[in-house]
Amino acid sequence: MLLKDKVAVVTGAAKGIGKCIVTEMTKQGAKPVILDFDDRAGLDLEEELKRDGADPLFVKTNVADYASLCGAKEAVIKKYGRVDVLVINAGVSRKMSIGEITVDEWNWVLGINLTGSFYTIKAFHGEFLKKNRDDPGKIIFISSGSAITGTGGGCHYAASKAGQHGLMRTVAKELGPHSVNVNAIAPRVIMTDIFDHLYPTEESRNKLLEKIPIGRFGLPEDVAKLACFLAGPDSGYVHGQIILADGGRTY
Ligand SMILES: NC(=O)c1ccc[n+]([C@@H]2O[C@H](COP(=O)([O-])OP(=O)(O)OC[C@H]3O[C@@H](n4cnc5c(N)ncnc54)[C@H](O)[C@@H]3O)[C@@H](O)[C@H]2O)c1
């Protein structure tokens, strides 16, 4: 098991890619922490993981609220006394043109995707300063290929995801000397609720499929398995990288 007894905190973990990451990390022996503001889905997942014999923790958390994240960190430390893996995954997207994006809409997307990423790092940062070669840490941002291509969501989404890349690179510089690997996975077209919203029709999906050399849409498991590798012991020299999970579509 790659992650035996590692405490793995995942934001936006109640559904979609985050849920799959938590589930795969649990299969790899991790103690899973589900942070999400959807308490019904979060509690359901906590129950599901308990039934499978794991020791999970769900904390209702809004990543756009720093105090909420500080409370979540306290709850994690109270239960497990440590954090080993942090996956910054919570995110929202809406496909809109610049003209359609209001100031409130811009602030909402940036507030969750980018400021929420900073709040998450800030709340958990002290735990990662304690890491060392014998007890390394791992931080993984789930960004998006939109940061590179400008496609997929609106300009607010692409800007928020590009901002995550800058944040990731600085965190990598600061926490690398503490034996914390920091990387980003940039998925494109993974089949979750966001995908259903962005590509609602058969026609839009078929058009998209033609652009993916590997010939299928991505699955949450494609991202989750990569996240497990980055969280595990074999990724020690992968640091400050943006790894596209896109079936070859971008390059
Ligand atoms: N699905 C894709 O095609 C795709 C592609 C590229 C990047 N991504 C990125 O992957 C991540 C996960 O996307 P997904 O497709 O699983 O989305 P999803 O909508 O299926 O799940 C997102 C989760 O985040 C939670 N969340 C939203 N706002 C929150 C907040 N303020 N505080 C706490 N939790 C909150 C939701 O409750 C939900 O459980 C996002 O960052 C997204 O931008 C997804």
PDB file of C-alpha atoms and ligand atoms in Angstrom:
ATOM      1  CA  MET A   1       0.000   0.000   0.000  1.00  0.00           C
ATOM      2  CA  LEU A   2       1.455   3.292  -1.202  1.00  0.00           C
ATOM      3  CA  LEU A   3      -0.060   5.492   1.517  1.00  0.00           C
ATOM      4  CA  LYS A   4      -0.252   3.272   4.599  1.00  0.00           C
ATOM      5  CA  ASP A   5      -1.369   5.407   7.613  1.00  0.00           C
ATOM      6  CA  LYS A   6      -0.737   8.689   5.785  1.00  0.00           C
ATOM      7  CA  VAL A   7      -3.279  11.374   6.682  1.00  0.00           C
ATOM      8  CA  ALA A   8      -4.614  12.619   3.344  1.00  0.00           C
ATOM      9  CA  VAL A   9      -6.730  15.794   3.318  1.00  0.00           C
ATOM     10  CA  VAL A  10      -8.713  16.476   0.130  1.00  0.00           C
ATOM     11  CA  THR A  11     -10.823  19.600  -0.462  1.00  0.00           C
ATOM     12  CA  GLY A  12     -13.982  19.354  -2.558  1.00  0.00           C
ATOM     13  CA  ALA A  13     -13.859  15.644  -1.780  1.00  0.00           C
ATOM     14  CA  ALA A  14     -17.550  14.812  -1.488  1.00  0.00           C
ATOM     15  CA  LYS A  15     -18.126  14.394  -5.229  1.00  0.00           C
ATOM     16  CA  GLY A  16     -16.448  14.055  -8.602  1.00  0.00           C
ATOM     17  CA  ILE A  17     -12.667  13.927  -8.905  1.00  0.00           C
ATOM     18  CA  GLY A  18     -12.128  14.703  -5.203  1.00  0.00           C
ATOM     19  CA  LYS A  19     -14.309  11.772  -4.125  1.00  0.00           C
ATOM     20  CA  CYS A  20     -12.389   9.468  -6.426  1.00  0.00           C
ATOM     21  CA  ILE A  21      -9.037  10.752  -5.073  1.00  0.00           C
ATOM     22  CA  VAL A  22     -10.155  10.136  -1.479  1.00  0.00           C
ATOM     23  CA  THR A  23     -11.424   6.661  -2.379  1.00  0.00           C
ATOM     24  CA  GLU A  24      -8.217   5.650  -4.206  1.00  0.00           C
ATOM     25  CA  MET A  25      -6.033   7.041  -1.409  1.00  0.00           C
ATOM     26  CA  THR A  26      -8.067   5.064   1.129  1.00  0.00           C
ATOM     27  CA  LYS A  27      -7.517   1.893  -0.931  1.00  0.00           C
ATOM     28  CA  GLN A  28      -3.793   2.691  -0.695  1.00  0.00           C
ATOM     29  CA  GLY A  29      -3.998   2.687   3.130  1.00  0.00           C
ATOM     30  CA  ALA A  30      -4.454   6.425   3.833  1.00  0.00           C
ATOM     31  CA  LYS A  31      -6.527   7.910   6.629  1.00  0.00           C
ATOM     32  CA  PRO A  32      -8.866  10.028   4.495  1.00  0.00           C
ATOM     33  CA  VAL A  33     -10.118  13.515   5.354  1.00  0.00           C
ATOM     34  CA  ILE A  34     -13.053  14.822   3.313  1.00  0.00           C
ATOM     35  CA  LEU A  35     -13.427  18.617   3.303  1.00  0.00           C
ATOM     36  CA  ASP A  36     -16.473  19.898   1.423  1.00  0.00           C
ATOM     37  CA  PHE A  37     -19.351  22.285   1.943  1.00  0.00           C
ATOM     38  CA  ASP A  38     -21.867  19.685   0.750  1.00  0.00           C
ATOM     39  CA  ASP A  39     -22.512  17.966   4.059  1.00  0.00           C
ATOM     40  CA  ARG A  40     -25.007  15.427   2.761  1.00  0.00           C
ATOM     41  CA  ALA A  41     -22.586  14.051   0.143  1.00  0.00           C
ATOM     42  CA  GLY A  42     -19.630  14.400   2.568  1.00  0.00           C
ATOM     43  CA  LEU A  43     -21.348  12.441   5.350  1.00  0.00           C
ATOM     44  CA  ASP A  44     -22.480   9.779   2.852  1.00  0.00           C
ATOM     45  CA  LEU A  45     -18.893   9.299   1.697  1.00  0.00           C
ATOM     46  CA  GLU A  46     -17.650   9.183   5.291  1.00  0.00           C
ATOM     47  CA  GLU A  47     -20.172   6.396   6.015  1.00  0.00           C
ATOM     48  CA  GLU A  48     -19.245   4.532   2.821  1.00  0.00           C
ATOM     49  CA  LEU A  49     -15.537   4.575   3.714  1.00  0.00           C
ATOM     50  CA  LYS A  50     -16.287   3.479   7.302  1.00  0.00           C
ATOM     51  CA  ARG A  51     -18.298   0.520   5.974  1.00  0.00           C
ATOM     52  CA  ASP A  52     -15.214  -0.433   3.927  1.00  0.00           C
ATOM     53  CA  GLY A  53     -13.155  -0.541   7.152  1.00  0.00           C
ATOM     54  CA  ALA A  54     -11.372   2.842   6.892  1.00  0.00           C
ATOM     55  CA  ASP A  55     -11.073   5.542   9.561  1.00  0.00           C
ATOM     56  CA  PRO A  56     -12.311   8.665   7.706  1.00  0.00           C
ATOM     57  CA  LEU A  57     -13.147  12.185   8.851  1.00  0.00           C
ATOM     58  CA  PHE A  58     -15.607  14.544   7.184  1.00  0.00           C
ATOM     59  CA  VAL A  59     -15.545  18.224   8.113  1.00  0.00           C
ATOM     60  CA  LYS A  60     -18.040  20.608   6.539  1.00  0.00           C
ATOM     61  CA  THR A  61     -15.764  23.294   5.083  1.00  0.00           C
ATOM     62  CA  ASN A  62     -16.102  26.271   2.796  1.00  0.00           C
ATOM     63  CA  VAL A  63     -12.727  26.854   1.119  1.00  0.00           C
ATOM     64  CA  ALA A  64     -13.739  30.450   0.347  1.00  0.00           C
ATOM     65  CA  ASP A  65     -13.767  31.142   4.101  1.00  0.00           C
ATOM     66  CA  TYR A  66     -10.391  31.156   5.880  1.00  0.00           C
ATOM     67  CA  ALA A  67     -11.919  30.647   9.339  1.00  0.00           C
ATOM     68  CA  SER A  68     -13.735  27.549   8.058  1.00  0.00           C
ATOM     69  CA  LEU A  69     -10.430  26.060   6.842  1.00  0.00           C
ATOM     70  CA  CYS A  70      -8.686  26.852  10.140  1.00  0.00           C
ATOM     71  CA  GLY A  71     -11.505  25.012  11.939  1.00  0.00           C
ATOM     72  CA  ALA A  72     -11.062  22.053   9.585  1.00  0.00           C
ATOM     73  CA  LYS A  73      -7.329  21.940  10.273  1.00  0.00           C
ATOM     74  CA  GLU A  74      -7.982  21.915  14.035  1.00  0.00           C
ATOM     75  CA  ALA A  75     -10.418  18.999  13.607  1.00  0.00           C
ATOM     76  CA  VAL A  76      -7.859  17.018  11.574  1.00  0.00           C
ATOM     77  CA  ILE A  77      -5.101  17.598  14.133  1.00  0.00           C
ATOM     78  CA  LYS A  78      -7.446  16.686  16.999  1.00  0.00           C
ATOM     79  CA  LYS A  79      -8.307  13.344  15.359  1.00  0.00           C
ATOM     80  CA  TYR A  80      -5.007  12.300  13.753  1.00  0.00           C
ATOM     81  CA  GLY A  81      -2.332  14.692  15.138  1.00  0.00           C
ATOM     82  CA  ARG A  82      -0.714  15.170  11.713  1.00  0.00           C
ATOM     83  CA  VAL A  83      -1.194  15.830   8.000  1.00  0.00           C
ATOM     84  CA  ASP A  84       0.884  14.120   5.311  1.00  0.00           C
ATOM     85  CA  VAL A  85      -0.926  14.799   2.039  1.00  0.00           C
ATOM     86  CA  LEU A  86      -2.963  17.843   1.014  1.00  0.00           C
ATOM     87  CA  VAL A  87      -4.955  17.822  -2.225  1.00  0.00           C
ATOM     88  CA  ILE A  88      -6.330  21.234  -3.219  1.00  0.00           C
ATOM     89  CA  ASN A  89      -9.184  20.135  -5.427  1.00  0.00           C
ATOM     90  CA  ALA A  90     -12.350  22.151  -4.620  1.00  0.00           C
ATOM     91  CA  GLY A  91     -13.341  24.179  -7.652  1.00  0.00           C
ATOM     92  CA  VAL A  92     -16.229  25.622  -9.636  1.00  0.00           C
ATOM     93  CA  SER A  93     -16.597  26.389 -13.323  1.00  0.00           C
ATOM     94  CA  ARG A  94     -19.084  28.112 -15.611  1.00  0.00           C
ATOM     95  CA  LYS A  95     -18.711  28.480 -19.356  1.00  0.00           C
ATOM     96  CA  MET A  96     -19.425  32.165 -20.044  1.00  0.00           C
ATOM     97  CA  SER A  97     -18.139  34.934 -22.293  1.00  0.00           C
ATOM     98  CA  ILE A  98     -16.403  38.021 -20.876  1.00  0.00           C
ATOM     99  CA  GLY A  99     -19.525  40.074 -21.525  1.00  0.00           C
ATOM    100  CA  GLU A 100     -21.642  37.678 -19.461  1.00  0.00           C
ATOM    101  CA  ILE A 101     -19.287  37.552 -16.480  1.00  0.00           C
ATOM    102  CA  THR A 102     -20.418  40.010 -13.816  1.00  0.00           C
ATOM    103  CA  VAL A 103     -18.100  41.312 -11.094  1.00  0.00           C
ATOM    104  CA  ASP A 104     -19.888  39.065  -8.583  1.00  0.00           C
ATOM    105  CA  GLU A 105     -19.472  36.027 -10.857  1.00  0.00           C
ATOM    106  CA  TRP A 106     -15.735  36.780 -11.272  1.00  0.00           C
ATOM    107  CA  ASN A 107     -15.269  37.151  -7.502  1.00  0.00           C
ATOM    108  CA  TRP A 108     -17.191  33.947  -6.794  1.00  0.00           C
ATOM    109  CA  VAL A 109     -15.042  31.794  -9.107  1.00  0.00           C
ATOM    110  CA  LEU A 110     -11.755  33.415  -8.048  1.00  0.00           C
ATOM    111  CA  GLY A 111     -12.831  33.256  -4.388  1.00  0.00           C
ATOM    112  CA  ILE A 112     -13.232  29.466  -4.475  1.00  0.00           C
ATOM    113  CA  ASN A 113     -10.628  28.390  -7.049  1.00  0.00           C
ATOM    114  CA  LEU A 114      -7.726  30.748  -6.334  1.00  0.00           C
ATOM    115  CA  THR A 115      -8.236  32.533  -3.006  1.00  0.00           C
ATOM    116  CA  GLY A 116      -9.625  29.238  -1.647  1.00  0.00           C
ATOM    117  CA  SER A 117      -6.371  27.518  -2.708  1.00  0.00           C
ATOM    118  CA  PHE A 118      -4.336  30.152  -0.864  1.00  0.00           C
ATOM    119  CA  TYR A 119      -6.531  29.844   2.243  1.00  0.00           C
ATOM    120  CA  THR A 120      -6.094  26.063   2.163  1.00  0.00           C
ATOM    121  CA  ILE A 121      -2.300  26.360   1.937  1.00  0.00           C
ATOM    122  CA  LYS A 122      -2.246  29.030   4.643  1.00  0.00           C
ATOM    123  CA  ALA A 123      -4.378  26.999   7.052  1.00  0.00           C
ATOM    124  CA  PHE A 124      -2.300  23.788   6.673  1.00  0.00           C
ATOM    125  CA  HIS A 125       1.118  25.337   5.990  1.00  0.00           C
ATOM    126  CA  GLY A 126       2.379  25.014   9.604  1.00  0.00           C
ATOM    127  CA  GLU A 127       1.904  21.222   9.500  1.00  0.00           C
ATOM    128  CA  PHE A 128       4.111  20.985   6.402  1.00  0.00           C
ATOM    129  CA  LEU A 129       6.887  23.107   7.944  1.00  0.00           C
ATOM    130  CA  LYS A 130       7.337  20.162  10.394  1.00  0.00           C
ATOM    131  CA  LYS A 131       8.202  17.728   7.580  1.00  0.00           C
ATOM    132  CA  ASN A 132      11.684  16.354   6.907  1.00  0.00           C
ATOM    133  CA  ARG A 133      13.463  13.662   4.844  1.00  0.00           C
ATOM    134  CA  ASP A 134      12.295  10.886   7.167  1.00  0.00           C
ATOM    135  CA  ASP A 135       8.727  12.173   7.161  1.00  0.00           C
ATOM    136  CA  PRO A 136       8.070  13.934   3.827  1.00  0.00           C
ATOM    137  CA  GLY A 137       4.899  15.793   2.865  1.00  0.00           C
ATOM    138  CA  LYS A 138       3.002  16.033  -0.415  1.00  0.00           C
ATOM    139  CA  ILE A 139       0.838  18.850  -1.740  1.00  0.00           C
ATOM    140  CA  ILE A 140      -1.123  18.446  -4.972  1.00  0.00           C
ATOM    141  CA  PHE A 141      -3.141  21.149  -6.701  1.00  0.00           C
ATOM    142  CA  ILE A 142      -5.886  20.072  -9.083  1.00  0.00           C
ATOM    143  CA  SER A 143      -5.781  22.897 -11.616  1.00  0.00           C
ATOM    144  CA  SER A 144      -6.919  22.619 -15.247  1.00  0.00           C
ATOM    145  CA  GLY A 145      -5.635  22.555 -18.813  1.00  0.00           C
ATOM    146  CA  SER A 146      -7.722  25.747 -19.195  1.00  0.00           C
ATOM    147  CA  ALA A 147      -4.876  27.610 -17.487  1.00  0.00           C
ATOM    148  CA  ILE A 148      -2.716  26.808 -20.526  1.00  0.00           C
ATOM    149  CA  THR A 149      -5.239  26.885 -23.372  1.00  0.00           C
ATOM    150  CA  GLY A 150      -7.831  29.444 -22.208  1.00  0.00           C
ATOM    151  CA  THR A 151     -10.601  27.013 -23.200  1.00  0.00           C
ATOM    152  CA  GLY A 152     -13.053  24.955 -21.141  1.00  0.00           C
ATOM    153  CA  GLY A 153     -14.667  27.489 -18.815  1.00  0.00           C
ATOM    154  CA  GLY A 154     -14.855  31.284 -18.884  1.00  0.00           C
ATOM    155  CA  CYS A 155     -11.920  33.674 -18.530  1.00  0.00           C
ATOM    156  CA  HIS A 156     -12.496  33.739 -14.764  1.00  0.00           C
ATOM    157  CA  TYR A 157     -12.007  29.971 -14.605  1.00  0.00           C
ATOM    158  CA  ALA A 158      -8.846  30.004 -16.779  1.00  0.00           C
ATOM    159  CA  ALA A 159      -7.414  32.927 -14.769  1.00  0.00           C
ATOM    160  CA  SER A 160      -8.125  31.218 -11.460  1.00  0.00           C
ATOM    161  CA  LYS A 161      -6.427  28.018 -12.639  1.00  0.00           C
ATOM    162  CA  ALA A 162      -3.403  29.905 -14.050  1.00  0.00           C
ATOM    163  CA  GLY A 163      -3.199  31.672 -10.679  1.00  0.00           C
ATOM    164  CA  GLN A 164      -3.047  28.272  -8.976  1.00  0.00           C
ATOM    165  CA  HIS A 165       0.038  27.456 -11.055  1.00  0.00           C
ATOM    166  CA  GLY A 166       1.852  30.561  -9.801  1.00  0.00           C
ATOM    167  CA  LEU A 167       0.820  29.760  -6.250  1.00  0.00           C
ATOM    168  CA  MET A 168       1.966  26.144  -6.638  1.00  0.00           C
ATOM    169  CA  ARG A 169       5.400  27.218  -7.920  1.00  0.00           C
ATOM    170  CA  THR A 170       5.974  29.560  -4.968  1.00  0.00           C
ATOM    171  CA  VAL A 171       4.797  26.960  -2.441  1.00  0.00           C
ATOM    172  CA  ALA A 172       7.185  24.476  -4.109  1.00  0.00           C
ATOM    173  CA  LYS A 173      10.090  26.902  -3.633  1.00  0.00           C
ATOM    174  CA  GLU A 174       9.209  27.559   0.012  1.00  0.00           C
ATOM    175  CA  LEU A 175       8.332  24.033   1.128  1.00  0.00           C
ATOM    176  CA  GLY A 176      10.814  22.011  -0.968  1.00  0.00           C
ATOM    177  CA  PRO A 177      13.563  22.533   1.649  1.00  0.00           C
ATOM    178  CA  HIS A 178      11.173  20.994   4.209  1.00  0.00           C
ATOM    179  CA  SER A 179      10.917  17.794   2.106  1.00  0.00           C
ATOM    180  CA  VAL A 180       7.451  18.605   0.817  1.00  0.00           C
ATOM    181  CA  ASN A 181       6.805  17.794  -2.846  1.00  0.00           C
ATOM    182  CA  VAL A 182       4.415  20.277  -4.421  1.00  0.00           C
ATOM    183  CA  ASN A 183       2.883  19.692  -7.877  1.00  0.00           C
ATOM    184  CA  ALA A 184      -0.229  20.363  -9.939  1.00  0.00           C
ATOM    185  CA  ILE A 185      -2.335  17.975 -11.995  1.00  0.00           C
ATOM    186  CA  ALA A 186      -4.017  19.823 -14.857  1.00  0.00           C
ATOM    187  CA  PRO A 187      -6.896  17.668 -16.122  1.00  0.00           C
ATOM    188  CA  ARG A 188      -8.923  18.295 -19.255  1.00  0.00           C
ATOM    189  CA  VAL A 189     -12.365  16.819 -19.860  1.00  0.00           C
ATOM    190  CA  ILE A 190     -12.927  14.465 -16.969  1.00  0.00           C
ATOM    191  CA  MET A 191     -16.419  12.950 -16.742  1.00  0.00           C
ATOM    192  CA  THR A 192     -17.996  14.602 -13.661  1.00  0.00           C
ATOM    193  CA  ASP A 193     -20.780  17.141 -12.999  1.00  0.00           C
ATOM    194  CA  ILE A 194     -18.582  19.981 -14.352  1.00  0.00           C
ATOM    195  CA  PHE A 195     -18.205  18.006 -17.597  1.00  0.00           C
ATOM    196  CA  ASP A 196     -21.975  17.500 -17.858  1.00  0.00           C
ATOM    197  CA  HIS A 197     -22.448  21.240 -17.436  1.00  0.00           C
ATOM    198  CA  LEU A 198     -19.800  22.222 -20.005  1.00  0.00           C
ATOM    199  CA  TYR A 199     -20.739  19.636 -22.660  1.00  0.00           C
ATOM    200  CA  PRO A 200     -24.482  18.985 -22.299  1.00  0.00           C
ATOM    201  CA  THR A 201     -25.246  17.709 -25.845  1.00  0.00           C
ATOM    202  CA  GLU A 202     -24.256  14.585 -27.780  1.00  0.00           C
ATOM    203  CA  GLU A 203     -23.055  16.823 -30.626  1.00  0.00           C
ATOM    204  CA  SER A 204     -20.739  18.893 -28.380  1.00  0.00           C
ATOM    205  CA  ARG A 205     -19.297  15.687 -26.902  1.00  0.00           C
ATOM    206  CA  ASN A 206     -18.656  14.059 -30.292  1.00  0.00           C
ATOM    207  CA  LYS A 207     -16.878  17.184 -31.551  1.00  0.00           C
ATOM    208  CA  LEU A 208     -14.694  17.175 -28.481  1.00  0.00           C
ATOM    209  CA  LEU A 209     -13.840  13.483 -28.724  1.00  0.00           C
ATOM    210  CA  GLU A 210     -12.276  14.043 -32.156  1.00  0.00           C
ATOM    211  CA  LYS A 211      -9.643  16.246 -30.516  1.00  0.00           C
ATOM    212  CA  ILE A 212      -8.458  13.624 -27.997  1.00  0.00           C
ATOM    213  CA  PRO A 213      -5.758  11.347 -29.515  1.00  0.00           C
ATOM    214  CA  ILE A 214      -6.259   8.631 -26.903  1.00  0.00           C
ATOM    215  CA  GLY A 215      -9.890   8.325 -28.090  1.00  0.00           C
ATOM    216  CA  ARG A 216     -11.883   8.657 -24.872  1.00  0.00           C
ATOM    217  CA  PHE A 217     -12.837  11.196 -22.229  1.00  0.00           C
ATOM    218  CA  GLY A 218     -10.916  11.185 -18.964  1.00  0.00           C
ATOM    219  CA  LEU A 219     -12.280   9.412 -15.903  1.00  0.00           C
ATOM    220  CA  PRO A 220     -11.929  10.583 -12.295  1.00  0.00           C
ATOM    221  CA  GLU A 221      -9.766   7.466 -11.736  1.00  0.00           C
ATOM    222  CA  ASP A 222      -7.228   8.774 -14.288  1.00  0.00           C
ATOM    223  CA  VAL A 223      -6.648  11.804 -12.055  1.00  0.00           C
ATOM    224  CA  ALA A 224      -6.938   9.887  -8.763  1.00  0.00           C
ATOM    225  CA  LYS A 225      -4.272   7.322  -9.712  1.00  0.00           C
ATOM    226  CA  LEU A 226      -1.867  10.086 -10.740  1.00  0.00           C
ATOM    227  CA  ALA A 227      -2.600  11.856  -7.436  1.00  0.00           C
ATOM    228  CA  CYS A 228      -1.783   8.621  -5.556  1.00  0.00           C
ATOM    229  CA  PHE A 229       1.567   8.430  -7.358  1.00  0.00           C
ATOM    230  CA  LEU A 230       2.352  12.068  -6.493  1.00  0.00           C
ATOM    231  CA  ALA A 231       1.273  11.459  -2.872  1.00  0.00           C
ATOM    232  CA  GLY A 232       3.312   8.270  -2.609  1.00  0.00           C
ATOM    233  CA  PRO A 233       6.962   7.444  -1.905  1.00  0.00           C
ATOM    234  CA  ASP A 234       8.077   7.154  -5.563  1.00  0.00           C
ATOM    235  CA  SER A 235       7.491  10.799  -6.535  1.00  0.00           C
ATOM    236  CA  GLY A 236      10.285  12.278  -4.418  1.00  0.00           C
ATOM    237  CA  TYR A 237      12.076  14.026  -7.315  1.00  0.00           C
ATOM    238  CA  VAL A 238       8.935  15.331  -9.049  1.00  0.00           C
ATOM    239  CA  HIS A 239       8.585  18.870  -7.763  1.00  0.00           C
ATOM    240  CA  GLY A 240       7.029  22.146  -8.949  1.00  0.00           C
ATOM    241  CA  GLN A 241       5.529  20.452 -12.024  1.00  0.00           C
ATOM    242  CA  ILE A 242       2.255  20.864 -13.900  1.00  0.00           C
ATOM    243  CA  ILE A 243       1.216  17.447 -15.201  1.00  0.00           C
ATOM    244  CA  LEU A 244      -1.516  17.418 -17.842  1.00  0.00           C
ATOM    245  CA  ALA A 245      -4.040  14.578 -17.619  1.00  0.00           C
ATOM    246  CA  ASP A 246      -5.594  15.156 -21.037  1.00  0.00           C
ATOM    247  CA  GLY A 247      -5.307  12.046 -23.257  1.00  0.00           C
ATOM    248  CA  GLY A 248      -2.764  13.898 -25.414  1.00  0.00           C
ATOM    249  CA  ARG A 249      -5.174  16.667 -26.429  1.00  0.00           C
ATOM    250  CA  THR A 250      -2.988  19.679 -25.617  1.00  0.00           C
ATOM    251  CA  TYR A 251       0.425  18.805 -27.089  1.00  0.00           C
TER     252      TYR A 251
HETATM  253  N1  LIG B   1     -14.185  17.607 -14.535  1.00  0.00           N
HETATM  254  C1  LIG B   1     -13.343  18.168 -15.389  1.00  0.00           C
HETATM  255  O1  LIG B   1     -13.445  17.999 -16.620  1.00  0.00           O
HETATM  256  C2  LIG B   1     -12.214  19.016 -14.884  1.00  0.00           C
HETATM  257  C3  LIG B   1     -11.248  19.431 -15.806  1.00  0.00           C
HETATM  258  C4  LIG B   1     -10.205  20.212 -15.362  1.00  0.00           C
HETATM  259  C5  LIG B   1     -10.101  20.559 -14.024  1.00  0.00           C
HETATM  260  N2  LIG B   1     -11.054  20.137 -13.149  1.00  0.00           N
HETATM  261  C6  LIG B   1     -10.903  20.559 -11.743  1.00  0.00           C
HETATM  262  O2  LIG B   1     -11.014  19.450 -10.886  1.00  0.00           O
HETATM  263  C7  LIG B   1     -11.562  19.854  -9.634  1.00  0.00           C
HETATM  264  C8  LIG B   1     -12.745  18.972  -9.273  1.00  0.00           C
HETATM  265  O3  LIG B   1     -13.711  19.106 -10.303  1.00  0.00           O
HETATM  266  P1  LIG B   1     -14.956  18.098 -10.458  1.00  0.00           P
HETATM  267  O4  LIG B   1     -15.165  17.929 -11.917  1.00  0.00           O
HETATM  268  O5  LIG B   1     -14.778  16.906  -9.602  1.00  0.00           O
HETATM  269  O6  LIG B   1     -16.137  19.020  -9.866  1.00  0.00           O
HETATM  270  P2  LIG B   1     -17.469  18.606  -9.099  1.00  0.00           P
HETATM  271  O7  LIG B   1     -18.391  19.771  -9.265  1.00  0.00           O
HETATM  272  O8  LIG B   1     -17.924  17.246  -9.512  1.00  0.00           O
HETATM  273  O9  LIG B   1     -16.980  18.541  -7.572  1.00  0.00           O
HETATM  274  C9  LIG B   1     -16.486  19.692  -6.932  1.00  0.00           C
HETATM  275  C10 LIG B   1     -16.580  19.487  -5.425  1.00  0.00           C
HETATM  276  O10 LIG B   1     -16.100  20.703  -4.800  1.00  0.00           O
HETATM  277  C11 LIG B   1     -17.035  21.062  -3.788  1.00  0.00           C
HETATM  278  N3  LIG B   1     -16.971  22.523  -3.574  1.00  0.00           N
HETATM  279  C12 LIG B   1     -17.333  23.498  -4.451  1.00  0.00           C
HETATM  280  N4  LIG B   1     -17.165  24.701  -3.873  1.00  0.00           N
HETATM  281  C13 LIG B   1     -16.694  24.474  -2.623  1.00  0.00           C
HETATM  282  C14 LIG B   1     -16.334  25.314  -1.538  1.00  0.00           C
HETATM  283  N5  LIG B   1     -16.457  26.657  -1.606  1.00  0.00           N
HETATM  284  N6  LIG B   1     -15.869  24.752  -0.392  1.00  0.00           N
HETATM  285  C15 LIG B   1     -15.764  23.411  -0.294  1.00  0.00           C
HETATM  286  N7  LIG B   1     -16.107  22.558  -1.275  1.00  0.00           N
HETATM  287  C16 LIG B   1     -16.573  23.087  -2.423  1.00  0.00           C
HETATM  288  C17 LIG B   1     -18.394  20.601  -4.308  1.00  0.00           C
HETATM  289  O11 LIG B   1     -19.346  20.477  -3.255  1.00  0.00           O
HETATM  290  C18 LIG B   1     -18.018  19.260  -4.938  1.00  0.00           C
HETATM  291  O12 LIG B   1     -18.068  18.207  -4.005  1.00  0.00           O
HETATM  292  C19 LIG B   1     -11.933  21.335  -9.788  1.00  0.00           C
HETATM  293  O13 LIG B   1     -10.925  22.146  -9.229  1.00  0.00           O
HETATM  294  C20 LIG B   1     -11.995  21.515 -11.284  1.00  0.00           C
HETATM  295  O14 LIG B   1     -11.735  22.846 -11.685  1.00  0.00           O
HETATM  296  C21 LIG B   1     -12.111  19.384 -13.539  1.00  0.00           C
END
